[in-house]
Amino acid sequence: MVEKILFIIFAVLTVAGAIGTITRKNMIHGLLLLVFTFLNVAAIFFLTQAYFVAMIQILVYAGAIMVLFVFVLMFLNLRSFQQEKQTHRQRWIALVLSVLVLVEFVAVLYGVTKAKYGFSLASVQGGYSPDQIAAAGGNNQVFAKALFNDMLLPFEVASVVLLVAMVGAIIMVKKEKHGQMATRQWEPGAEPALDVAEEEV
Amino acid sequence: MKASDIIAVLPELVLLVAALAILMVEPFLKPRLQKDEGGAVCGELAPDRTAILAIALTGFAASVAVALFVSGDTRTVFSGMLALDYWSVFFKVLFGITGFITMLISSNYLESHKRHMGEFYALVIFAVIGLDLMAGARDFILFYVAFELMSISSYLLAAYFRYRTKSNESSVKYFLTGSFASAIMLYGISLVYGETGVTNYHGVAVAIANRGGSAAVLFSVVLIGIGLAFKVSAAPFHMWTPDVYQGAPTPVTAFFSTGPKTGAFAVFIAAFVMAFPGAAHNWGIFFIVLSVVTMVVGNLFGLVQTNIKRMLAYSSIAHAGYLLAGLGAMGWTADTYPAGMGVLVYLTAYTFMNLGAFGVLAYLKAQSPDKFDFSLKHFAGLARRSPWAAILLSLFLLSLTGIPGTAGFIGKFYVFGGIVKADLIWLAVLGVVLSAVSAYYYLRVVIYMFFKEPEEELTFKAPISGGMAAALALTAAATVLIGIIPSQLWDAVVRAFGSLTQ
């Protein structure tokens, strides 16, 4: 019962934090709310006894990745961001449609969960239950075995994905010694006159 | 994992070695010295990148060769993650050829746009590695990671001309909408895991069969379907396609319109047939609805385009519609797969003719980078200035229309034949009528090239030569050969399907 109440509290806070993240005009506020969301997600992982994932969530997401985000935002010119206006006009249609989708999600998942588990906090069938994890030697052992045995190939492919990200970062910023394309710069708000044919690539 | 499991990923390892070699070699290339008339050194030019092109081409050729060499061996490796069978070999060969032709098209084009970097080739190779693994994956986790590998490489390739506003727009649009679609798909995968406790295709099917399906399974089918439908640019998830295709470098567009699409269809068939056989009728309906919308949107919007690159983007939406109709028919009947085999034939034919069409565009753009803007009026009178380009582009456009004797006809014949066999005659009729509509915008280009007087003279100095000539010869030969003798291809397709449905 306590678990259930705690879960509801953290879940509500997570969703509130996520909504706050995307609605703040001030980017720094948005970022801090994102950290708040990550911490709440970590709390939910704790509740489900996935301690290892919970710690990783705090260390990697709330720690490392957020620091990176903050750095990037500090480097960018935030003021010009806040002056940007949204140009799309379908906000209300989008709102109606997303509420409809939300209702659909809730209805389907509510029905399924009720039919299957009758709303107990039992673990999903087929996955690992806390008892199995304890018998196998604890969270870290189970996690490591899954990651480096069953999931070995995806793990290796993920490292290639990281390599691609690095290569990409290099080609996006590398200064060209021999290229003849110059960087174009203009003041914010001043629309550049583009050479139509040259813009087509 | 056993040591022998490596055999299944050998084609990808070969490609990975080639990509890493390119990244290692690139910094060591010596710049060419620029000389004035007297022969004195007066500056430095970008280094000759032929060595890098050679490594990339060798990599793709070796990968195809290795894939063919290990074919015949049927097993799943890496604890059920990856399959080595005729199915994965079929797609590995197809992706290898796609990458090979993309490399050949790119070389001249990049040189004339003065932005020729080894990283370009490496990124295409990384994307192909992702595609290979997508086709071979038998597990949602591996599929998703491979899918991201392919996607991230694609976003970077779209932004390759980072100084150009259109290219930036293209990449940002692709990245934002693509990440959104990935997130939706990942949510679907997490629902599958929540329902069944496994991520393996086969395991999912067994778990659903034992415990009975539920609404959540159907929901996840729709979510995964949406994520992949985004990649094949099915309407209503097609909005990004024209802008991205227009802003990306033309060889990259050629790759986008063939590689990732084929990969997504490979997963559509493999994942849905293996993981959700019980819900086949339901996902059949999902695809039929998507295909009707996609065919109509692609063909009608294609009619009003005056920019040929955008026109081909809408044409690729329309073709995705025909392919989805084939998938729909496959799900609708659930047990026979003539339409599914038709989809594979169509994908092969489509790969060659679309690479060819974009290849000709890349050639024209490379000839006059600062004048030619892909507008219809620049194609007027092309037949006299550059007869080979005009003839080849006409061949590819006729094939895209589906004129008998070309690969496009064979593809459409098998797909629509499969749809008729599934008793969906109205769908086949709709498809055929809409391909007749598409003839208008394809043939209009042909008429402009052969029968219109040019308004302004664009000079196309150099004839088609080197890599571009090889690429266009390959694609043209394949387009005609598949059109005349499709039996070899059909045999390969039947074998691929046989190993999938075992």
XYZ file of C-alpha atoms in Angstrom:
703
model
C 0.000 0.000 0.000
C 2.790 2.393 0.894
C 4.519 1.499 -2.345
C 1.384 2.279 -4.282
C 0.984 5.696 -2.695
C 4.652 6.505 -3.226
C 4.429 5.372 -6.834
C 1.435 7.620 -7.476
C 3.214 10.587 -5.897
C 6.381 10.105 -7.938
C 4.483 9.399 -11.136
C 2.433 12.568 -10.779
C 5.595 14.561 -10.069
C 7.310 13.032 -13.113
C 4.495 13.980 -15.436
C 4.233 17.446 -13.885
C 7.970 17.956 -14.312
C 7.819 16.818 -17.948
C 4.940 19.161 -18.731
C 6.833 21.972 -17.019
C 9.937 21.211 -19.097
C 8.201 21.712 -22.405
C 6.131 24.728 -21.424
C 8.782 26.990 -19.845
C 9.928 29.853 -22.033
C 13.078 30.233 -20.000
C 15.391 27.414 -21.056
C 17.214 27.198 -17.731
C 13.940 26.709 -15.877
C 13.055 24.017 -18.385
C 16.372 22.286 -17.770
C 16.003 22.319 -14.008
C 12.544 20.833 -14.345
C 14.043 18.154 -16.589
C 16.516 17.243 -13.837
C 13.554 17.090 -11.460
C 11.786 14.704 -13.862
C 14.845 12.458 -14.119
C 15.159 12.264 -10.344
C 11.523 11.256 -10.024
C 11.982 8.565 -12.652
C 14.959 7.324 -10.643
C 12.712 7.179 -7.581
C 10.236 5.029 -9.500
C 13.096 2.691 -10.456
C 13.969 2.457 -6.743
C 10.385 1.526 -5.958
C 10.497 -1.320 -8.465
C 13.738 -2.492 -6.782
C 15.834 -1.801 -9.879
C 18.571 -0.162 -7.822
C 21.285 -0.341 -10.444
C 19.192 1.362 -13.113
C 18.086 3.939 -10.567
C 21.687 4.858 -9.750
C 22.594 5.003 -13.424
C 19.597 7.238 -14.020
C 20.848 9.674 -11.385
C 24.528 9.540 -12.337
C 24.229 9.590 -16.097
C 21.050 11.532 -16.801
C 20.656 13.856 -13.846
C 24.430 14.225 -13.566
C 26.458 13.979 -16.745
C 23.944 14.672 -19.494
C 22.323 17.567 -17.698
C 25.672 19.246 -17.097
C 26.274 18.987 -20.833
C 22.887 20.533 -21.579
C 23.547 23.388 -19.206
C 26.937 24.023 -20.795
C 25.457 24.124 -24.277
C 22.682 26.457 -23.204
C 25.145 28.797 -21.538
C 27.126 28.997 -24.760
C 24.081 29.754 -26.868
C 22.544 33.160 -27.076
C 19.449 32.621 -24.975
C 17.908 35.992 -25.537
C 17.425 35.461 -29.246
C 15.724 32.175 -28.409
C 13.134 33.852 -26.255
C 12.270 36.309 -28.982
C 11.455 33.551 -31.425
C 7.744 33.227 -32.035
C 5.935 30.064 -32.854
C 4.703 30.306 -36.393
C 2.454 27.289 -36.620
C -1.270 27.798 -36.301
C -2.542 24.326 -35.540
C -2.075 24.473 -31.777
C -5.741 23.932 -30.913
C -6.221 21.065 -33.335
C -3.072 19.502 -31.934
C -4.413 19.898 -28.395
C -7.717 18.198 -29.238
C -5.978 15.356 -31.070
C -3.441 14.749 -28.329
C -6.172 14.613 -25.698
C -7.980 12.067 -27.863
C -4.815 9.967 -28.156
C -4.261 10.234 -24.403
C -7.795 9.006 -23.716
C -7.195 6.100 -26.081
C -3.924 5.164 -24.365
C -5.471 5.324 -20.916
C -8.538 3.347 -21.937
C -6.539 0.555 -23.577
C -3.882 0.272 -20.892
C -6.419 0.540 -18.063
C -8.477 -2.270 -19.537
C -5.477 -4.495 -20.111
C -3.927 -3.915 -16.709
C -7.174 -4.514 -14.904
C -7.922 -7.697 -16.811
C -4.464 -9.104 -16.194
C -3.262 -8.069 -12.789
C -6.303 -6.613 -11.064
C -4.133 -3.651 -10.140
C -1.653 -5.380 -7.912
C 1.949 -4.298 -8.225
C 3.003 -7.721 -9.398
C 5.901 -7.932 -11.773
C 5.278 -8.483 -15.434
C 5.061 -12.090 -16.506
C 8.096 -13.430 -18.278
C 10.427 -10.709 -17.042
C 12.547 -10.849 -13.909
C 10.737 -10.845 -10.584
C 12.482 -9.510 -7.445
C 12.720 -13.065 -6.085
C 14.458 -14.325 -9.209
C 16.878 -11.434 -9.083
C 17.720 -12.123 -5.446
C 18.278 -15.811 -6.239
C 20.583 -14.949 -9.154
C 22.854 -12.896 -6.924
C 21.422 -9.407 -6.942
C 20.715 -6.573 -9.260
C 24.178 -5.900 -10.635
C 24.861 -9.519 -11.508
C 21.599 -9.936 -13.384
C 22.047 -6.654 -15.184
C 25.638 -7.383 -16.193
C 24.807 -10.880 -17.373
C 21.956 -9.622 -19.502
C 24.005 -6.775 -20.940
C 27.143 -8.721 -21.826
C 25.587 -12.035 -22.830
C 22.113 -11.771 -24.303
C 22.457 -8.146 -25.320
C 26.074 -8.316 -26.483
C 25.397 -7.487 -30.126
C 23.129 -4.456 -29.456
C 25.720 -3.292 -26.929
C 28.434 -3.365 -29.588
C 26.204 -1.713 -32.173
C 25.483 1.041 -29.649
C 29.200 1.755 -29.502
C 29.202 2.181 -33.285
C 26.293 4.615 -32.873
C 28.457 6.655 -30.495
C 31.289 6.615 -33.021
C 28.917 7.932 -35.686
C 27.842 10.707 -33.336
C 31.484 11.709 -32.863
C 32.204 11.657 -36.600
C 29.081 13.725 -37.108
C 30.114 16.297 -34.544
C 33.437 16.609 -36.350
C 32.008 17.148 -39.815
C 29.520 19.686 -38.485
C 32.204 21.900 -36.979
C 35.438 21.070 -38.818
C 36.979 24.064 -40.485
C 37.633 23.485 -44.124
C 41.117 24.204 -45.342
C 40.491 23.770 -49.026
C 36.753 24.194 -49.407
C 35.452 27.330 -51.022
C 32.156 27.564 -49.237
C 32.233 30.370 -46.760
C 30.165 30.540 -43.629
C 27.346 32.994 -44.080
C 26.448 35.274 -41.249
C 23.707 37.782 -40.810
C 22.127 39.717 -37.995
C 19.172 38.096 -36.256
C 15.982 39.157 -37.999
C 17.639 40.266 -41.223
C 16.490 37.841 -43.881
C 19.311 36.840 -46.173
C 18.735 37.003 -49.898
C 19.494 33.504 -51.067
C 20.792 32.529 -54.427
C 18.049 30.143 -55.470
C 20.030 27.947 -57.803
C 22.954 27.693 -55.454
C 20.718 26.797 -52.545
C 19.416 23.777 -54.432
C 21.845 20.964 -53.822
C 27.755 -16.358 -27.791
C 30.015 -18.747 -29.673
C 33.017 -17.765 -31.758
C 31.265 -19.048 -34.870
C 28.493 -16.493 -34.340
C 30.840 -13.959 -35.897
C 30.162 -15.493 -39.318
C 26.683 -13.966 -39.309
C 28.021 -10.441 -38.885
C 31.009 -10.810 -41.237
C 29.511 -8.597 -43.979
C 28.956 -5.834 -41.413
C 32.434 -6.284 -39.949
C 33.935 -5.881 -43.428
C 31.992 -2.641 -43.840
C 33.026 -1.451 -40.385
C 36.685 -2.056 -41.224
C 36.276 -0.095 -44.458
C 34.641 2.837 -42.622
C 37.330 2.913 -39.941
C 40.045 2.675 -42.601
C 38.546 5.692 -44.366
C 38.488 7.686 -41.137
C 42.112 6.723 -40.474
C 43.417 7.379 -43.995
C 41.690 10.705 -44.556
C 43.914 12.947 -42.383
C 47.052 11.593 -44.036
C 46.139 12.522 -47.597
C 48.509 15.089 -49.012
C 47.005 18.240 -50.540
C 47.633 18.643 -54.262
C 49.764 21.591 -55.196
C 48.153 24.222 -57.363
C 50.374 25.372 -60.220
C 50.077 28.381 -62.481
C 50.835 28.329 -66.210
C 54.554 28.438 -65.721
C 54.477 25.412 -63.458
C 55.338 27.293 -60.289
C 53.557 26.321 -57.111
C 51.040 28.978 -56.083
C 48.698 27.291 -53.644
C 47.168 24.162 -52.297
C 44.136 22.299 -53.533
C 42.087 19.725 -51.688
C 43.762 16.326 -51.730
C 42.801 13.701 -54.239
C 40.150 11.520 -52.636
C 40.358 8.606 -55.100
C 41.996 6.382 -52.483
C 39.044 6.861 -50.144
C 36.543 6.112 -52.889
C 38.512 2.965 -53.667
C 38.381 1.818 -50.035
C 34.640 2.451 -49.866
C 33.928 0.602 -53.119
C 36.140 -2.311 -52.077
C 34.340 -2.431 -48.744
C 30.919 -2.687 -50.334
C 32.046 -5.188 -52.949
C 33.715 -7.331 -50.279
C 30.650 -7.113 -48.057
C 28.377 -8.329 -50.865
C 30.848 -11.092 -51.710
C 31.046 -12.241 -48.080
C 27.260 -12.112 -47.727
C 26.893 -14.332 -50.801
C 29.651 -16.631 -49.552
C 27.974 -17.283 -46.184
C 24.515 -17.717 -47.707
C 23.075 -21.191 -47.459
C 23.922 -21.335 -43.790
C 20.708 -20.930 -41.763
C 20.863 -20.174 -38.061
C 20.139 -17.590 -35.424
C 23.071 -16.285 -33.439
C 23.830 -14.008 -30.468
C 21.134 -15.656 -28.304
C 18.434 -15.325 -30.915
C 19.203 -11.710 -31.753
C 20.339 -12.034 -35.323
C 19.482 -14.449 -38.097
C 21.690 -15.666 -40.877
C 19.385 -16.920 -43.617
C 18.463 -16.263 -47.232
C 16.277 -13.389 -46.075
C 19.103 -11.421 -44.473
C 21.505 -12.290 -47.303
C 19.019 -10.988 -49.870
C 18.831 -7.635 -48.121
C 22.541 -7.445 -47.334
C 23.314 -7.842 -51.021
C 20.691 -5.264 -51.965
C 22.005 -2.734 -49.413
C 25.591 -3.408 -50.463
C 24.687 -2.607 -54.066
C 22.759 0.500 -52.971
C 25.794 1.750 -51.065
C 28.146 0.904 -53.937
C 26.089 2.878 -56.454
C 25.664 5.798 -54.021
C 29.459 5.989 -53.679
C 29.895 6.049 -57.460
C 27.320 8.827 -57.858
C 28.769 10.895 -55.013
C 32.374 11.226 -56.081
C 32.011 13.656 -59.026
C 29.180 15.491 -57.374
C 31.075 16.242 -54.172
C 34.165 17.247 -56.121
C 32.226 19.808 -58.145
C 30.593 21.192 -54.996
C 34.030 21.599 -53.408
C 33.131 19.703 -50.295
C 34.687 16.297 -50.714
C 35.378 14.654 -47.379
C 36.138 11.084 -46.399
C 33.577 11.296 -43.608
C 30.806 11.338 -46.214
C 31.735 7.838 -47.382
C 32.168 6.639 -43.812
C 28.682 7.866 -42.877
C 27.057 6.099 -45.833
C 28.870 2.913 -44.819
C 27.680 3.276 -41.210
C 24.123 3.739 -42.454
C 24.413 0.561 -44.532
C 25.713 -1.354 -41.489
C 22.579 -0.237 -39.651
C 20.386 -1.342 -42.552
C 22.067 -4.762 -42.733
C 21.482 -5.354 -39.044
C 17.882 -4.159 -39.308
C 17.176 -6.751 -41.986
C 18.913 -9.510 -40.041
C 17.529 -8.596 -36.610
C 15.178 -11.038 -34.932
C 14.862 -9.034 -31.741
C 13.286 -5.644 -31.112
C 16.273 -4.353 -29.128
C 18.821 -5.076 -31.855
C 16.414 -3.780 -34.470
C 15.975 -0.518 -32.574
C 19.716 0.065 -32.063
C 20.416 -0.691 -35.733
C 17.557 1.586 -36.736
C 19.103 4.420 -34.724
C 22.518 3.780 -36.275
C 20.949 4.155 -39.703
C 18.890 7.213 -38.676
C 21.691 9.154 -37.044
C 23.943 8.636 -40.057
C 21.078 9.844 -42.254
C 20.529 13.037 -40.261
C 24.222 13.851 -40.607
C 24.254 13.125 -44.321
C 21.266 15.434 -44.825
C 23.207 18.254 -43.153
C 26.316 17.600 -45.196
C 26.276 21.026 -46.906
C 26.099 22.795 -43.596
C 26.616 26.254 -45.095
C 23.443 26.065 -47.116
C 20.190 27.093 -45.487
C 18.152 24.439 -47.324
C 20.493 21.707 -46.173
C 20.246 22.847 -42.566
C 16.481 23.032 -42.786
C 16.397 19.575 -44.271
C 18.537 18.067 -41.540
C 16.743 19.728 -38.632
C 13.353 18.680 -39.980
C 14.537 15.142 -40.517
C 16.127 14.976 -37.085
C 13.170 16.361 -35.124
C 10.439 14.403 -36.868
C 12.661 11.312 -37.000
C 13.400 11.365 -33.277
C 9.712 11.818 -32.581
C 8.833 8.814 -34.724
C 11.587 6.779 -33.022
C 10.142 7.653 -29.627
C 6.669 6.528 -30.699
C 8.101 3.275 -32.016
C 10.082 2.712 -28.825
C 6.911 3.166 -26.824
C 5.308 0.461 -28.945
C 8.257 -1.852 -28.308
C 8.031 -1.219 -24.557
C 4.344 -2.145 -24.667
C 5.243 -5.402 -26.399
C 7.764 -6.130 -23.669
C 5.231 -5.207 -20.997
C 2.711 -7.608 -22.482
C 4.979 -10.558 -23.155
C 8.167 -10.110 -21.124
C 10.375 -10.835 -24.139
C 11.710 -8.800 -27.041
C 12.554 -11.629 -29.407
C 10.213 -11.747 -32.461
C 9.647 -15.460 -32.112
C 9.303 -15.263 -28.331
C 6.694 -12.531 -28.676
C 4.660 -14.676 -31.050
C 4.858 -17.676 -28.698
C 3.907 -15.599 -25.653
C 0.936 -14.039 -27.410
C -0.204 -17.426 -28.715
C -0.018 -18.941 -25.222
C -1.699 -16.170 -23.334
C -3.958 -14.714 -25.976
C -3.620 -11.291 -27.523
C -4.932 -8.109 -26.015
C -5.727 -4.569 -27.044
C -2.252 -3.528 -25.898
C -0.662 -5.798 -28.524
C -2.717 -4.187 -31.262
C -1.784 -0.818 -29.862
C 1.892 -1.628 -29.967
C 1.534 -2.941 -33.529
C 0.090 0.420 -34.525
C 2.826 2.368 -32.689
C 5.673 0.342 -34.213
C 3.921 0.618 -37.569
C 3.787 4.407 -37.250
C 7.495 4.624 -36.424
C 8.406 2.620 -39.509
C 5.773 4.283 -41.695
C 7.584 7.509 -40.976
C 10.789 6.090 -42.457
C 9.050 4.849 -45.600
C 7.345 8.280 -45.800
C 3.813 6.945 -45.841
C 1.096 9.586 -45.662
C 0.116 11.099 -43.237
C 3.701 10.824 -41.946
C 5.206 12.112 -45.196
C 5.424 15.851 -44.510
C 9.188 15.823 -44.085
C 9.902 13.971 -47.331
C 9.855 16.716 -49.999
C 11.789 19.196 -47.866
C 14.411 16.698 -46.765
C 14.843 15.267 -50.254
C 15.177 18.761 -51.683
C 17.682 20.019 -49.124
C 19.898 16.956 -48.887
C 22.764 16.546 -51.382
C 21.396 14.722 -54.446
C 23.429 11.481 -53.999
C 22.235 11.407 -50.387
C 18.660 11.830 -51.584
C 19.220 8.879 -53.893
C 20.318 6.867 -50.890
C 17.467 8.091 -48.629
C 14.817 7.184 -51.150
C 16.086 3.613 -51.489
C 18.160 2.329 -48.556
C 16.186 3.331 -45.424
C 12.898 2.621 -47.211
C 13.939 -0.881 -48.174
C 15.252 -1.442 -44.644
C 11.979 -0.330 -43.091
C 10.028 -2.649 -45.383
C 12.332 -5.545 -44.498
C 11.514 -4.957 -40.827
C 7.825 -4.446 -41.561
C 7.670 -7.903 -43.093
C 10.096 -9.746 -40.787
C 8.882 -8.288 -37.496
C 5.180 -8.323 -38.242
C 5.130 -11.779 -39.815
C 7.262 -13.346 -37.096
C 6.115 -11.465 -33.987
C 2.445 -10.748 -34.656
C 1.147 -13.566 -36.869
C -2.055 -13.739 -34.836
C -2.870 -10.105 -35.531
C -2.093 -10.373 -39.260
C -5.581 -9.423 -40.358
C -5.533 -6.346 -38.138
C -2.181 -5.021 -39.302
C -3.280 -5.847 -42.828
C -6.144 -3.371 -42.416
C -3.757 -0.812 -40.897
C -1.481 -1.036 -43.948
C -4.365 -0.952 -46.404
C -5.671 2.294 -44.902
C -2.144 3.764 -44.913
C -1.544 2.677 -48.493
C -4.751 4.218 -49.841
C -3.958 7.588 -48.247
C -0.310 7.381 -49.312
C -1.011 6.522 -52.947
C -3.558 9.311 -53.303
C -1.451 11.963 -51.559
C 1.799 11.037 -53.319
C 0.324 11.014 -56.812
C -1.900 14.080 -56.497
C 0.791 16.290 -54.980
C 3.269 14.964 -57.503
C 1.135 16.424 -60.276
C 1.722 20.047 -59.288
C 5.473 19.983 -58.653
C 7.756 21.969 -60.933
C 10.964 21.106 -59.095
C 12.033 17.687 -60.316
C 13.695 16.737 -57.051
C 10.477 17.470 -55.161
C 8.503 15.663 -57.842
C 10.642 12.564 -57.299
C 10.097 12.942 -53.549
C 6.327 12.758 -54.035
C 6.853 9.931 -56.481
C 8.725 8.041 -53.754
C 5.759 8.628 -51.427
C 3.464 7.174 -54.090
C 5.721 4.134 -54.505
C 5.683 3.606 -50.746
C 1.891 3.513 -51.142
C 2.015 0.680 -53.706
C 4.411 -1.251 -51.493
C 2.207 -0.758 -48.428
C -0.761 -2.009 -50.435
C 1.240 -5.196 -51.011
C 1.913 -5.483 -47.269
C -1.765 -4.880 -46.570
C -2.787 -7.671 -48.917
C -0.210 -9.945 -47.269
C -1.691 -9.329 -43.819
C -5.268 -9.484 -45.065
C -4.953 -13.081 -46.270
C -2.552 -14.003 -43.437
C -1.408 -17.347 -44.822
C -0.315 -16.874 -48.419
C 2.384 -14.442 -49.323
C 2.316 -13.716 -53.061
C 1.896 -10.015 -52.325
C 4.800 -10.100 -49.873
C 7.099 -11.589 -52.498
C 5.861 -8.953 -54.916
C 6.920 -6.307 -52.405
C 10.488 -7.669 -52.408
C 10.627 -7.703 -56.217
C 9.261 -4.166 -56.268
C 11.822 -3.008 -53.695
C 14.676 -4.354 -55.811
C 13.337 -2.784 -58.987
C 12.629 0.486 -57.187
C 16.154 0.597 -55.746
C 17.744 0.495 -59.181
C 15.428 2.858 -61.025
C 15.358 5.462 -58.265
C 19.129 5.413 -57.777
C 19.418 5.867 -61.530
C 16.971 8.782 -61.712
C 18.649 10.637 -58.856
C 22.031 9.734 -60.343
C 21.159 11.602 -63.548
C 20.026 14.582 -61.470
C 23.321 14.488 -59.553
C 25.214 14.455 -62.852
C 23.304 17.487 -64.160
C 23.791 19.383 -60.905
C 27.493 18.543 -60.832
C 27.869 19.968 -64.332
C 26.686 23.450 -63.375
C 26.446 23.720 -59.583
C 25.547 27.409 -59.514
C 22.977 27.527 -62.349
C 20.987 24.328 -62.415
C 18.128 24.320 -59.877
C 16.147 21.178 -60.841
C 13.252 23.254 -62.153
C 11.322 21.803 -65.045
C 12.396 24.576 -67.407
C 16.033 23.615 -67.020
C 15.210 20.216 -68.483
C 13.901 21.763 -71.706
C 15.934 20.686 -74.685
C 18.204 18.504 -72.627
C 18.124 15.819 -75.299
C 20.192 17.972 -77.634
C 22.713 19.210 -75.126
C 23.265 16.014 -73.257
C 21.571 13.154 -75.128
C 22.798 10.343 -72.881
C 21.512 12.026 -69.736
C 18.143 12.593 -71.388
C 17.876 9.008 -72.638
C 18.837 7.503 -69.300
C 16.524 9.771 -67.298
C 13.698 8.870 -69.686
C 14.393 5.179 -69.138
C 14.257 5.552 -65.360
C 11.127 7.717 -65.464
C 9.377 5.247 -67.783
C 10.348 2.487 -65.407
C 8.956 4.468 -62.451
C 5.721 4.858 -64.429
C 5.626 1.090 -64.922
C 5.923 0.738 -68.700
C 6.227 -2.966 -69.736
C 9.773 -4.049 -70.468
C 11.187 -2.164 -67.503
C 11.811 -3.192 -63.913
C 9.019 -0.928 -62.666
C 6.444 -2.911 -64.609
C 7.621 -6.219 -63.149
C 7.472 -4.805 -59.624
C 3.967 -3.425 -60.098
C 2.859 -6.624 -61.842
C 3.864 -8.853 -58.921
C 2.544 -6.518 -56.216
C -0.812 -5.875 -57.868
C -1.026 -9.551 -58.827
C -0.601 -10.464 -55.164
C -3.241 -7.928 -54.172
C -5.713 -9.419 -56.663
C -4.977 -12.897 -55.298
C -5.861 -11.594 -51.846
C -9.316 -10.650 -53.234
C -8.688 -6.948 -52.788
C -9.530 -6.095 -56.371
C -10.659 -2.549 -55.524
C -7.235 -1.833 -54.024
C -5.434 -3.122 -57.116
C -7.720 -1.055 -59.351
C -7.038 2.053 -57.269
C -3.296 1.419 -57.502
C -3.346 0.935 -61.256
C -5.511 4.024 -61.812
C -3.195 6.128 -59.673
C -0.105 4.843 -61.485
C -1.798 5.942 -64.688
C -2.164 9.388 -63.091
C 1.523 9.327 -62.212
C 2.380 8.910 -65.884
C 1.429 12.569 -66.313
C 4.175 13.962 -64.133
C 6.820 11.468 -65.222
C 6.179 11.824 -68.920
C 5.979 15.605 -68.669
C 9.705 15.616 -67.873
C 10.386 13.375 -70.863
C 8.409 15.715 -73.127
C 10.314 18.725 -71.803
C 13.626 17.020 -72.437
C 12.888 15.956 -75.995
C 10.336 18.367 -77.457
C 10.759 21.772 -75.785
C 13.031 24.596 -76.742
C 15.244 25.744 -73.865
C 14.650 29.271 -72.547
C 18.219 29.765 -71.430
C 21.295 27.826 -72.410
C 22.837 25.880 -69.592
C 26.149 24.394 -70.507
C 26.829 20.790 -69.672
C 30.455 20.524 -70.623
C 31.688 17.135 -69.646
C 30.045 13.947 -70.886
C 28.992 11.358 -68.314
C 32.204 9.683 -67.286
C 34.031 7.813 -64.575
C 32.088 6.664 -61.531
C 28.893 8.336 -62.652
C 28.978 6.469 -65.959
C 29.552 3.182 -64.151
C 26.688 3.867 -61.738
C 24.248 4.834 -64.471
C 25.287 1.870 -66.615
C 24.724 -0.477 -63.669
C 21.319 0.929 -62.779
C 20.159 1.145 -66.398
C 21.281 -2.418 -67.088
C 19.530 -3.660 -63.953
C 16.358 -1.728 -64.814
C 16.190 -3.289 -68.267
C 17.321 -6.780 -67.230
C 14.841 -7.091 -64.369
C 12.220 -5.881 -66.826
C 13.003 -8.575 -69.371
C 14.183 -11.588 -67.341
C 12.924 -11.324 -63.758
C 13.120 -15.071 -63.095
C 16.475 -14.995 -61.268
C 15.257 -12.246 -58.989
C 11.991 -14.081 -58.388
C 13.880 -17.236 -57.375
C 15.981 -15.274 -54.888
C 12.847 -13.652 -53.462
C 11.064 -16.997 -53.077
C 14.098 -18.440 -51.310
C 14.323 -15.422 -49.007
C 10.667 -15.744 -48.063
C 11.033 -19.478 -47.592
C 13.734 -18.995 -44.970
C 11.708 -16.320 -43.192
C 8.469 -18.242 -42.815
C 10.001 -21.558 -41.800
